[in-house]
mmCIF file with all atom_site columns, C-alpha atoms in Angstrom:
data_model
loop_
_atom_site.group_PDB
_atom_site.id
_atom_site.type_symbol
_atom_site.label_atom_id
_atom_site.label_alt_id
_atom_site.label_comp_id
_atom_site.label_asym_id
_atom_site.label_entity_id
_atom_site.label_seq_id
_atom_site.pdbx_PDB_ins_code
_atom_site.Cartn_x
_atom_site.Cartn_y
_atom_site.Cartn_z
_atom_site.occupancy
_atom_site.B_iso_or_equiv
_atom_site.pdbx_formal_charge
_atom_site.auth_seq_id
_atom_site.auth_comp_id
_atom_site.auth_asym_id
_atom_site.auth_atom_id
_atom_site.pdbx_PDB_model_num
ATOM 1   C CA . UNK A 1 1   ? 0.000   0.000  0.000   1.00 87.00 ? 1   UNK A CA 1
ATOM 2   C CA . UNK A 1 2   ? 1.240   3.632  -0.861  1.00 94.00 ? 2   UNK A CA 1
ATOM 3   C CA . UNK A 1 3   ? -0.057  6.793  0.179   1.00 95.00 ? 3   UNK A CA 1
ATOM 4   C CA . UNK A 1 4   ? -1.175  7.669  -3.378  1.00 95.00 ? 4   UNK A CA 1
ATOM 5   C CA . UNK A 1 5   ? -3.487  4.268  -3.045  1.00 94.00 ? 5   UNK A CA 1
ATOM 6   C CA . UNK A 1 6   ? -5.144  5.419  0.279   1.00 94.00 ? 6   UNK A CA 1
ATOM 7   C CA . UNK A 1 7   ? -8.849  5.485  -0.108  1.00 94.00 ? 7   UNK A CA 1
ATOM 8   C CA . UNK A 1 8   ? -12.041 6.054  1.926   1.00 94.00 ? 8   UNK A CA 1
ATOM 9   C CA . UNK A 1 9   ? -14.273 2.896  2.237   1.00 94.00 ? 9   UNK A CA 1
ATOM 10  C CA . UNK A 1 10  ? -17.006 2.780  -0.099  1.00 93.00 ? 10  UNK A CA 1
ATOM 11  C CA . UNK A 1 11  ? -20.018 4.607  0.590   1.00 92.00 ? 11  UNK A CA 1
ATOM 12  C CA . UNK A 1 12  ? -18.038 6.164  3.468   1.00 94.00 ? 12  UNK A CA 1
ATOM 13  C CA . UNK A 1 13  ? -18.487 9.584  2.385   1.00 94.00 ? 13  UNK A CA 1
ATOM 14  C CA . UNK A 1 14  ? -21.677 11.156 0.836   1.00 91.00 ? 14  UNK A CA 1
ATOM 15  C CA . UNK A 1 15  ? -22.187 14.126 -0.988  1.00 91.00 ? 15  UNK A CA 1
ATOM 16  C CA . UNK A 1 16  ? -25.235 16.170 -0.003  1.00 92.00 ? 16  UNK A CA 1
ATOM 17  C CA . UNK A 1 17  ? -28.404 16.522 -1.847  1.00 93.00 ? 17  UNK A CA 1
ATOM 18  C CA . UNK A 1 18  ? -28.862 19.262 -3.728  1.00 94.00 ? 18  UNK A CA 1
ATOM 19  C CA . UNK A 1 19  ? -32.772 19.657 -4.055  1.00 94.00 ? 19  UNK A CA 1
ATOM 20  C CA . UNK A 1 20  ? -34.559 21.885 -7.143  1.00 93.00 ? 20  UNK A CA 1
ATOM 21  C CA . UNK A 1 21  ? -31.409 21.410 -9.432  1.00 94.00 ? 21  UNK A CA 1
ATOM 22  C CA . UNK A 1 22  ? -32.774 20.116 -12.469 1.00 93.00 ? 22  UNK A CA 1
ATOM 23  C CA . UNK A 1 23  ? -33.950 17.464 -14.045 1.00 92.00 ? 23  UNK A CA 1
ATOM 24  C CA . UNK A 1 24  ? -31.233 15.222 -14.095 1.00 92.00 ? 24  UNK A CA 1
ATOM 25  C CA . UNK A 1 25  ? -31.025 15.047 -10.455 1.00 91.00 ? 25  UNK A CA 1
ATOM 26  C CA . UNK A 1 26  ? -34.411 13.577 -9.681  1.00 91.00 ? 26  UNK A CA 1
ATOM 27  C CA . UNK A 1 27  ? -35.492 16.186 -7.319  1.00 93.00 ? 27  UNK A CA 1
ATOM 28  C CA . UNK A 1 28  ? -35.728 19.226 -9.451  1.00 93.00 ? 28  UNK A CA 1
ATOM 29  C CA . UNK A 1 29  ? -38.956 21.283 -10.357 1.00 93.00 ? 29  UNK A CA 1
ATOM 30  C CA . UNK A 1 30  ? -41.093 20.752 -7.328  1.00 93.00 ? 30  UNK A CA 1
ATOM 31  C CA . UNK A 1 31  ? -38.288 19.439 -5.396  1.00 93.00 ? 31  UNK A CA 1
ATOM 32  C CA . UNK A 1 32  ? -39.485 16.682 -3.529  1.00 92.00 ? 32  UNK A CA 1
ATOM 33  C CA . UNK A 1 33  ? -42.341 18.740 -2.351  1.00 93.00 ? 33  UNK A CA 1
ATOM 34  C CA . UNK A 1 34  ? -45.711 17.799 -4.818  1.00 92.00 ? 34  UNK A CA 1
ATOM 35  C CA . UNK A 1 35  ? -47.951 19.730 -6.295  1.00 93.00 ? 35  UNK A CA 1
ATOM 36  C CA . UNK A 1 36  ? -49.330 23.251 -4.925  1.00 93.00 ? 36  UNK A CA 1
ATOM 37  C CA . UNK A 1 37  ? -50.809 23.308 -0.991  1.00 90.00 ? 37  UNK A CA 1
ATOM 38  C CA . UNK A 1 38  ? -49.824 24.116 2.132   1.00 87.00 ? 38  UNK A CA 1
ATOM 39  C CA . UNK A 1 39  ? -46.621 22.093 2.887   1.00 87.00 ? 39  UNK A CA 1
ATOM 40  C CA . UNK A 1 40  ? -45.041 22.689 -0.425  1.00 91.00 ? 40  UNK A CA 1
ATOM 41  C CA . UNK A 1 41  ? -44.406 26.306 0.002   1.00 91.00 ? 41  UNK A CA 1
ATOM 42  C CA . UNK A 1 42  ? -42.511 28.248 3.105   1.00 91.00 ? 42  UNK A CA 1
ATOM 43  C CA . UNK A 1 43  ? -43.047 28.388 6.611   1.00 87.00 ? 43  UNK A CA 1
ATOM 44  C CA . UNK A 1 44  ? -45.059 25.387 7.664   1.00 85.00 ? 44  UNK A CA 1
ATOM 45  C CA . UNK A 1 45  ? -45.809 24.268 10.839  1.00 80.00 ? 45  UNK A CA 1
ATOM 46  C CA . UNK A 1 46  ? -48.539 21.733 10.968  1.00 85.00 ? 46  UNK A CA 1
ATOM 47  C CA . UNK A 1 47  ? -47.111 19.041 13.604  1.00 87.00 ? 47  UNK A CA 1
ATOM 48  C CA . UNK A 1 48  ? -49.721 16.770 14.792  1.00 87.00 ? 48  UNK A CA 1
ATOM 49  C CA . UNK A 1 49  ? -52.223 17.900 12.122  1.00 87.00 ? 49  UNK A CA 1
ATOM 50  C CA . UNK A 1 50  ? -53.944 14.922 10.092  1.00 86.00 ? 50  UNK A CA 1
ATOM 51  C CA . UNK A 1 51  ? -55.577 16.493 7.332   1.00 82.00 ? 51  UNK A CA 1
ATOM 52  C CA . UNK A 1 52  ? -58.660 17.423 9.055   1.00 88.00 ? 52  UNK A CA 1
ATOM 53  C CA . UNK A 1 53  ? -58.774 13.419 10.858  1.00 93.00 ? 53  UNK A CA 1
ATOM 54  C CA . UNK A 1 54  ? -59.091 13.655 14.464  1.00 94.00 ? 54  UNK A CA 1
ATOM 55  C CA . UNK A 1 55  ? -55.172 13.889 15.688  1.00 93.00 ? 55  UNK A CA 1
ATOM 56  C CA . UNK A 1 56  ? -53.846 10.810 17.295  1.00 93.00 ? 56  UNK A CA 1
ATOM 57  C CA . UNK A 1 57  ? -53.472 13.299 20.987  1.00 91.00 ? 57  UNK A CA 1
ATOM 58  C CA . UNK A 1 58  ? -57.147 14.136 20.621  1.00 92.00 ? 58  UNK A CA 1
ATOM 59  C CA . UNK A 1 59  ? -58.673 9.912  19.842  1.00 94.00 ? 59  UNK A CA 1
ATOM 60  C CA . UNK A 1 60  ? -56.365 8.278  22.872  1.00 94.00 ? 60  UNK A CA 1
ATOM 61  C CA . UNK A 1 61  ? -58.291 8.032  26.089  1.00 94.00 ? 61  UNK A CA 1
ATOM 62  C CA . UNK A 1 62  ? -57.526 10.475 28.656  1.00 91.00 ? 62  UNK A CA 1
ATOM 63  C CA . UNK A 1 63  ? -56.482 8.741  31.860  1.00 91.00 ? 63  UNK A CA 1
ATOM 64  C CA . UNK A 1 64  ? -55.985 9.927  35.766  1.00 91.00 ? 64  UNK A CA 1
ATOM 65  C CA . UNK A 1 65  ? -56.957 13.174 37.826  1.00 91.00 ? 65  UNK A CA 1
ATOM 66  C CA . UNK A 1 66  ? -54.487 16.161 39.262  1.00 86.00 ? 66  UNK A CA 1
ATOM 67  C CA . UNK A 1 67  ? -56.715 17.125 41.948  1.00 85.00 ? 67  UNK A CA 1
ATOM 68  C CA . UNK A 1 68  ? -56.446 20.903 42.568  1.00 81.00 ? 68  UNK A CA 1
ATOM 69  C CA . UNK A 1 69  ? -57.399 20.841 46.701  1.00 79.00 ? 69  UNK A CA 1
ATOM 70  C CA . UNK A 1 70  ? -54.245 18.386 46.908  1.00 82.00 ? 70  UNK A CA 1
ATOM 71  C CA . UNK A 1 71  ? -51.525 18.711 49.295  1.00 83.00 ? 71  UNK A CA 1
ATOM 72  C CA . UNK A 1 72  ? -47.856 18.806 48.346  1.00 87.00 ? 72  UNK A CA 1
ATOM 73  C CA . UNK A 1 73  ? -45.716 17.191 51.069  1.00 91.00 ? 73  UNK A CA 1
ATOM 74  C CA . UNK A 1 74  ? -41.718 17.062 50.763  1.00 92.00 ? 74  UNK A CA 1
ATOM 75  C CA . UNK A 1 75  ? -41.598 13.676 52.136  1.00 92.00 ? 75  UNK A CA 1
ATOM 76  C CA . UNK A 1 76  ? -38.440 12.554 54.195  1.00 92.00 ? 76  UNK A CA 1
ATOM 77  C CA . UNK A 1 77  ? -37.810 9.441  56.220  1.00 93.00 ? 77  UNK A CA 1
ATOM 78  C CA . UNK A 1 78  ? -36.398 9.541  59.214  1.00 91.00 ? 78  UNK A CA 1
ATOM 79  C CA . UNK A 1 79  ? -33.608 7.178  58.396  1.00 91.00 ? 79  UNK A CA 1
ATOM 80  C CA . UNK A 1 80  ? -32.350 9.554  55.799  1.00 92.00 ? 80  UNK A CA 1
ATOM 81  C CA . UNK A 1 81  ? -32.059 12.351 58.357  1.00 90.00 ? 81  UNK A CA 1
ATOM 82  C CA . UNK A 1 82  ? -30.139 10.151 60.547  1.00 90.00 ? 82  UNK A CA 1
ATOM 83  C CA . UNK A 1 83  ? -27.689 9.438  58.037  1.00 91.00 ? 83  UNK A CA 1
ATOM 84  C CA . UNK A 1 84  ? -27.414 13.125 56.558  1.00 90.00 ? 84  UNK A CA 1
ATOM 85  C CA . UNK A 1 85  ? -26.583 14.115 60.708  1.00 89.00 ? 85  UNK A CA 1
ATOM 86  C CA . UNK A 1 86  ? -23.959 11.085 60.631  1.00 88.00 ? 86  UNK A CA 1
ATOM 87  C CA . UNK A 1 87  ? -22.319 13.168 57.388  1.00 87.00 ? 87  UNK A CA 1
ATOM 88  C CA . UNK A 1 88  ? -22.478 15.935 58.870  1.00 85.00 ? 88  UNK A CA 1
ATOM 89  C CA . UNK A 1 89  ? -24.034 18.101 56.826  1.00 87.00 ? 89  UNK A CA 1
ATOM 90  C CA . UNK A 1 90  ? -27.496 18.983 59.412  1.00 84.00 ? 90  UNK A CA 1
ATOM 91  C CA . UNK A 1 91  ? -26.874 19.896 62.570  1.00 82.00 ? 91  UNK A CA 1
ATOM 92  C CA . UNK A 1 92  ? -28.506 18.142 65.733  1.00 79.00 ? 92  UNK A CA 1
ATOM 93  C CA . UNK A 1 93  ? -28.876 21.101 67.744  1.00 83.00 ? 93  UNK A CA 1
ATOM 94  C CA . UNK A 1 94  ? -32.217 23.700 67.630  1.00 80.00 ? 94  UNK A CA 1
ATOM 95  C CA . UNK A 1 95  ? -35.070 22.126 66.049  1.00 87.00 ? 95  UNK A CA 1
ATOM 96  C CA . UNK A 1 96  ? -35.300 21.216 62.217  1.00 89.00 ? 96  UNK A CA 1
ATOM 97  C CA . UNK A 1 97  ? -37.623 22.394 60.245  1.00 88.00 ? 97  UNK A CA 1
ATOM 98  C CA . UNK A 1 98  ? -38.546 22.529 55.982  1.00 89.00 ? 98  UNK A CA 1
ATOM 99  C CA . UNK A 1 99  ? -35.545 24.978 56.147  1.00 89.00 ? 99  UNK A CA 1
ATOM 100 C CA . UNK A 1 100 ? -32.916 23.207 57.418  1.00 89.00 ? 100 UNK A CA 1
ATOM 101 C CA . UNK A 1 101 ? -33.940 20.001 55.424  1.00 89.00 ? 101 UNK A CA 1
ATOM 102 C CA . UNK A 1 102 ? -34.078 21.864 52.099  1.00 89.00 ? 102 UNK A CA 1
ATOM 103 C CA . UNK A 1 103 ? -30.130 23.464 53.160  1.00 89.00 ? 103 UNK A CA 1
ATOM 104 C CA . UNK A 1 104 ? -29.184 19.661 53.729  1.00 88.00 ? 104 UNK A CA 1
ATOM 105 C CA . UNK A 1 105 ? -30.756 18.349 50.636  1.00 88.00 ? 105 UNK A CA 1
ATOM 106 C CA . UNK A 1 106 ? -33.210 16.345 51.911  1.00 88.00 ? 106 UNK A CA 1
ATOM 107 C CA . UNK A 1 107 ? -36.656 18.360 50.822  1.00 88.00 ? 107 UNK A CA 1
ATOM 108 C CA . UNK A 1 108 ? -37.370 19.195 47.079  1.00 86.00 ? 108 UNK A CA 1
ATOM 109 C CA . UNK A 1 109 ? -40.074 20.661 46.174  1.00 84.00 ? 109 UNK A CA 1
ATOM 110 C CA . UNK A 1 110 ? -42.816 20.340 49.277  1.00 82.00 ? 110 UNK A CA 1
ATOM 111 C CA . UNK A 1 111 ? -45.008 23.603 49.104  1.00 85.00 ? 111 UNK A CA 1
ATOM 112 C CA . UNK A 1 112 ? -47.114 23.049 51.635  1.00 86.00 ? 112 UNK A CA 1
ATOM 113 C CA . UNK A 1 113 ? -44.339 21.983 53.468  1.00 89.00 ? 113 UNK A CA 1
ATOM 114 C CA . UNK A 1 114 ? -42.251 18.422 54.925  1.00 91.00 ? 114 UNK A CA 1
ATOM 115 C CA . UNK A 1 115 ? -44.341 15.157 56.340  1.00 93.00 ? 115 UNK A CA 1
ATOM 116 C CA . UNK A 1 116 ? -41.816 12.921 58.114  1.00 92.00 ? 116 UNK A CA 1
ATOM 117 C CA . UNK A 1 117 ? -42.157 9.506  57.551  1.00 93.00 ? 117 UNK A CA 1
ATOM 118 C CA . UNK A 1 118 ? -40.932 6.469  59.748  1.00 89.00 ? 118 UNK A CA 1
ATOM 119 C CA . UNK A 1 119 ? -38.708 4.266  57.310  1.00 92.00 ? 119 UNK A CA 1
ATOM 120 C CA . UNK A 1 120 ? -35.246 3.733  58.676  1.00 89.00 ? 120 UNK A CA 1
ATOM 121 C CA . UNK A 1 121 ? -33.682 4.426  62.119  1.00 89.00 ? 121 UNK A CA 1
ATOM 122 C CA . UNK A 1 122 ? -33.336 7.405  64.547  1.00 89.00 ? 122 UNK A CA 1
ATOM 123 C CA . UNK A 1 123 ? -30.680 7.473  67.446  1.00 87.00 ? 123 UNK A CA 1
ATOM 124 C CA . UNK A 1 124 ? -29.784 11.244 67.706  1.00 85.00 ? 124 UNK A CA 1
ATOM 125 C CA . UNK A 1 125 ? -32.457 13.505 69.959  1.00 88.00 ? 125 UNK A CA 1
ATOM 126 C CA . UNK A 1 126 ? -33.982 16.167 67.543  1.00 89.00 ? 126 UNK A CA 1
ATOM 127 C CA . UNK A 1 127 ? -36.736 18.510 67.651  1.00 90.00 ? 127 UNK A CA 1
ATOM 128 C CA . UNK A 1 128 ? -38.844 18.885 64.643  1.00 92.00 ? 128 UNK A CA 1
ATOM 129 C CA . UNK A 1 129 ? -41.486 21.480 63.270  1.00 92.00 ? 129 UNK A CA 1
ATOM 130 C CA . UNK A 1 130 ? -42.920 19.891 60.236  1.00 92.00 ? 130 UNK A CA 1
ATOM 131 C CA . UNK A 1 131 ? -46.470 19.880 58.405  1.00 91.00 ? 131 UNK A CA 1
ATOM 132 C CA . UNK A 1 132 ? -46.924 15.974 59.016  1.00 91.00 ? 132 UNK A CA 1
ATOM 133 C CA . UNK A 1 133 ? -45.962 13.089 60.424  1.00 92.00 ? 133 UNK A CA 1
ATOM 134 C CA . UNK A 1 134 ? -46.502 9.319  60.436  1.00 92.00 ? 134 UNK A CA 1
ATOM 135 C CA . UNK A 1 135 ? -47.522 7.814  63.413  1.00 93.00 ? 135 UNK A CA 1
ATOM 136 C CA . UNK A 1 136 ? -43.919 5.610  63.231  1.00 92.00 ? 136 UNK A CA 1
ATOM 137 C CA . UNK A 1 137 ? -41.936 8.677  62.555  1.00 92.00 ? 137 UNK A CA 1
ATOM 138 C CA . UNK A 1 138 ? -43.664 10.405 65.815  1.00 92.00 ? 138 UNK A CA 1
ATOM 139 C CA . UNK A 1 139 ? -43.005 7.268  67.519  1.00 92.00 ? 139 UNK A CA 1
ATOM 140 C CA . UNK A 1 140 ? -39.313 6.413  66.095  1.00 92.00 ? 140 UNK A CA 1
ATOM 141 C CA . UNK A 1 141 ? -38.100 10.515 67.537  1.00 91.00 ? 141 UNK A CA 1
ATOM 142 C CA . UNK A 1 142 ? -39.783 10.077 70.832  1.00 91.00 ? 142 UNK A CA 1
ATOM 143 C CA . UNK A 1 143 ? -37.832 6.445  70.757  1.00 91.00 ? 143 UNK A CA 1
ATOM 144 C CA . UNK A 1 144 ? -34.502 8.347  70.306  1.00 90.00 ? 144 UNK A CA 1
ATOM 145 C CA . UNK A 1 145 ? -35.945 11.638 73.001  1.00 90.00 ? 145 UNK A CA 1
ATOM 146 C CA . UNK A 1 146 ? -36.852 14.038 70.772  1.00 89.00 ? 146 UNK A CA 1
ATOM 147 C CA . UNK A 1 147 ? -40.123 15.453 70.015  1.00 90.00 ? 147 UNK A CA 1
ATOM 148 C CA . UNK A 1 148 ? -42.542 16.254 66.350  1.00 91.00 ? 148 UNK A CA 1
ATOM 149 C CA . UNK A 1 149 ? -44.039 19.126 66.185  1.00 91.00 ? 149 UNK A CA 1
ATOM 150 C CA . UNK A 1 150 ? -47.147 19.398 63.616  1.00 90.00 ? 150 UNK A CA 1
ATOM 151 C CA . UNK A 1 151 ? -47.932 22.582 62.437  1.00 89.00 ? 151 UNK A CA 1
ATOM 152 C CA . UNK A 1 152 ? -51.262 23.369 61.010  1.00 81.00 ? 152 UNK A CA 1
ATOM 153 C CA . UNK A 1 153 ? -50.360 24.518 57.001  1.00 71.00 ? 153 UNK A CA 1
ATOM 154 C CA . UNK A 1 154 ? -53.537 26.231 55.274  1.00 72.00 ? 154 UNK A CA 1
ATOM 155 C CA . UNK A 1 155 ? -54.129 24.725 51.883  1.00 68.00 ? 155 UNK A CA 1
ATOM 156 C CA . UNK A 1 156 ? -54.079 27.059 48.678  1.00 67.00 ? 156 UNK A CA 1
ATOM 157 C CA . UNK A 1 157 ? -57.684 26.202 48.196  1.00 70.00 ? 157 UNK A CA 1
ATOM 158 C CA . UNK A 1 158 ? -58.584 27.747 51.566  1.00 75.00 ? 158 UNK A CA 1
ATOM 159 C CA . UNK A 1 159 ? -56.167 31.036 51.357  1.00 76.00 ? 159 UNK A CA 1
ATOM 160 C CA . UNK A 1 160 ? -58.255 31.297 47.971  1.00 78.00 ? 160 UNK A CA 1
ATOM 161 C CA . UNK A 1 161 ? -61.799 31.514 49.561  1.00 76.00 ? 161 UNK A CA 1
ATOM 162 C CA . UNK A 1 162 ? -60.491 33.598 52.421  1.00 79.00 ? 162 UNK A CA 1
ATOM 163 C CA . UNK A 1 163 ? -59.757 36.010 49.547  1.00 79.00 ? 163 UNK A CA 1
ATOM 164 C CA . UNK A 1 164 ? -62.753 35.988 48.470  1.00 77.00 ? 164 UNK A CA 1
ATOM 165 C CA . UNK A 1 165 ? -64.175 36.405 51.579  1.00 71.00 ? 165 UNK A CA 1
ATOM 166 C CA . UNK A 1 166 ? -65.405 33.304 52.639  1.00 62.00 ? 166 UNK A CA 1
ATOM 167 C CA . UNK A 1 167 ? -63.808 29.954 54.117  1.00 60.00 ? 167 UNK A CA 1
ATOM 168 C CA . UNK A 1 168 ? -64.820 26.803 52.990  1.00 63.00 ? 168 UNK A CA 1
ATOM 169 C CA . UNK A 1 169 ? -66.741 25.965 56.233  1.00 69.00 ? 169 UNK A CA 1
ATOM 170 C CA . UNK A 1 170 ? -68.275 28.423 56.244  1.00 72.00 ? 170 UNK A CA 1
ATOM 171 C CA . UNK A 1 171 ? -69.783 28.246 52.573  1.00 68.00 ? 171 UNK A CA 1
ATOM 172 C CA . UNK A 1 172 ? -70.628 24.723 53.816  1.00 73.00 ? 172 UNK A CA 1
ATOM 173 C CA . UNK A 1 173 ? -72.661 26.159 56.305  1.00 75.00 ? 173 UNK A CA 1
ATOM 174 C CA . UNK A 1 174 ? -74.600 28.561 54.239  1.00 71.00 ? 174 UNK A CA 1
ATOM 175 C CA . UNK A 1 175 ? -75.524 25.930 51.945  1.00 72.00 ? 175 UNK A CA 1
ATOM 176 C CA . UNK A 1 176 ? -76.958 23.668 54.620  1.00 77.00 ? 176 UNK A CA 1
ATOM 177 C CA . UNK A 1 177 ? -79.183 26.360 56.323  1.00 74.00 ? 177 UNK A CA 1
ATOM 178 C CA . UNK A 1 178 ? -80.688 26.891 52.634  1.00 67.00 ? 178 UNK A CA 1
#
């Protein structure tokens, strides 16, 4: 072999095609595009559309429910905490809260705040102040001498009707006196 004999394999490289060239190179006049309408002239942007058929989005069946009243709870085990105090990246001391678990990297997301759930094991005393709790994760701190505060978090629905003006008892009310 000489370097004047060096080749690429065949088919290895490919020139590009050159579309509305002429005759001769099979795509010319029209250029690949048919006759007249819509998609053979500039700018078209018809994703998803079947010609007038009912789209293949639209005929699936629509399954499952995002309820709008629903809570949204960072959930954390208590197992995880013990092993992100162990690492040393939350302190023990003072009482944890959504804060301090979001710093540590514990809670994403969570809006109406952290529920503290009982999977794993607790031996360091802690104090927490969370929006929920399991009845194991109440019972696995008090185990290892700390204590679980629940505070009471007011749903988005309900900070809507006070808005408004009225709380959702109390519209419940109304409507049974009526």
């Amino acid at each position: 072999m000489k370097l004047n004999e060096i080749r690429d394999n065949p088919g290895a490289r490919k020139s590009r095609v050159r579309v509305g060239r002429g005759i001769g190179s099979g795509l010319g006049k029209t250029g690949g595009r048919g006759q007249k309408g819509q998609t053979s002239r500039s700018g078209v942007s018809i994703f998803g559309f079947e010609g007038g058929q009912m789209p293949l989005h639209m005929r699936i069946p629509k399954r499952g429910f995002n309820n709008p009243f629903g809570s949204d709870y960072a959930e954390v085990n208590v197992g995880a905490i013990q092993k992100v105090i162990d690492a040393g990246k939350l302190d023990s001391n003072g009482t944890i809260d959504h804060a301090a678990l979001k710093a540590a990297g514990l809670a994403r997301g969570g809006k109406d705040g952290v529920r503290l759930l009982g999977k794993g094991t607790l031996s360091a005393k802690l104090s927490f102040v969370v929006a929920g709790a399991s009845k194991g994760a109440i019972e696995a701190v008090e185990k290892a001498g700390g204590s679980v505060q629940v505070i009471e978090v007011v749903p988005a629905s309900e900070k809507a009707a006070a808005k408004k003006g009225t709380t959702r008892a109390a519209a419940k009310k109304a409507r049974a006196k009526a």
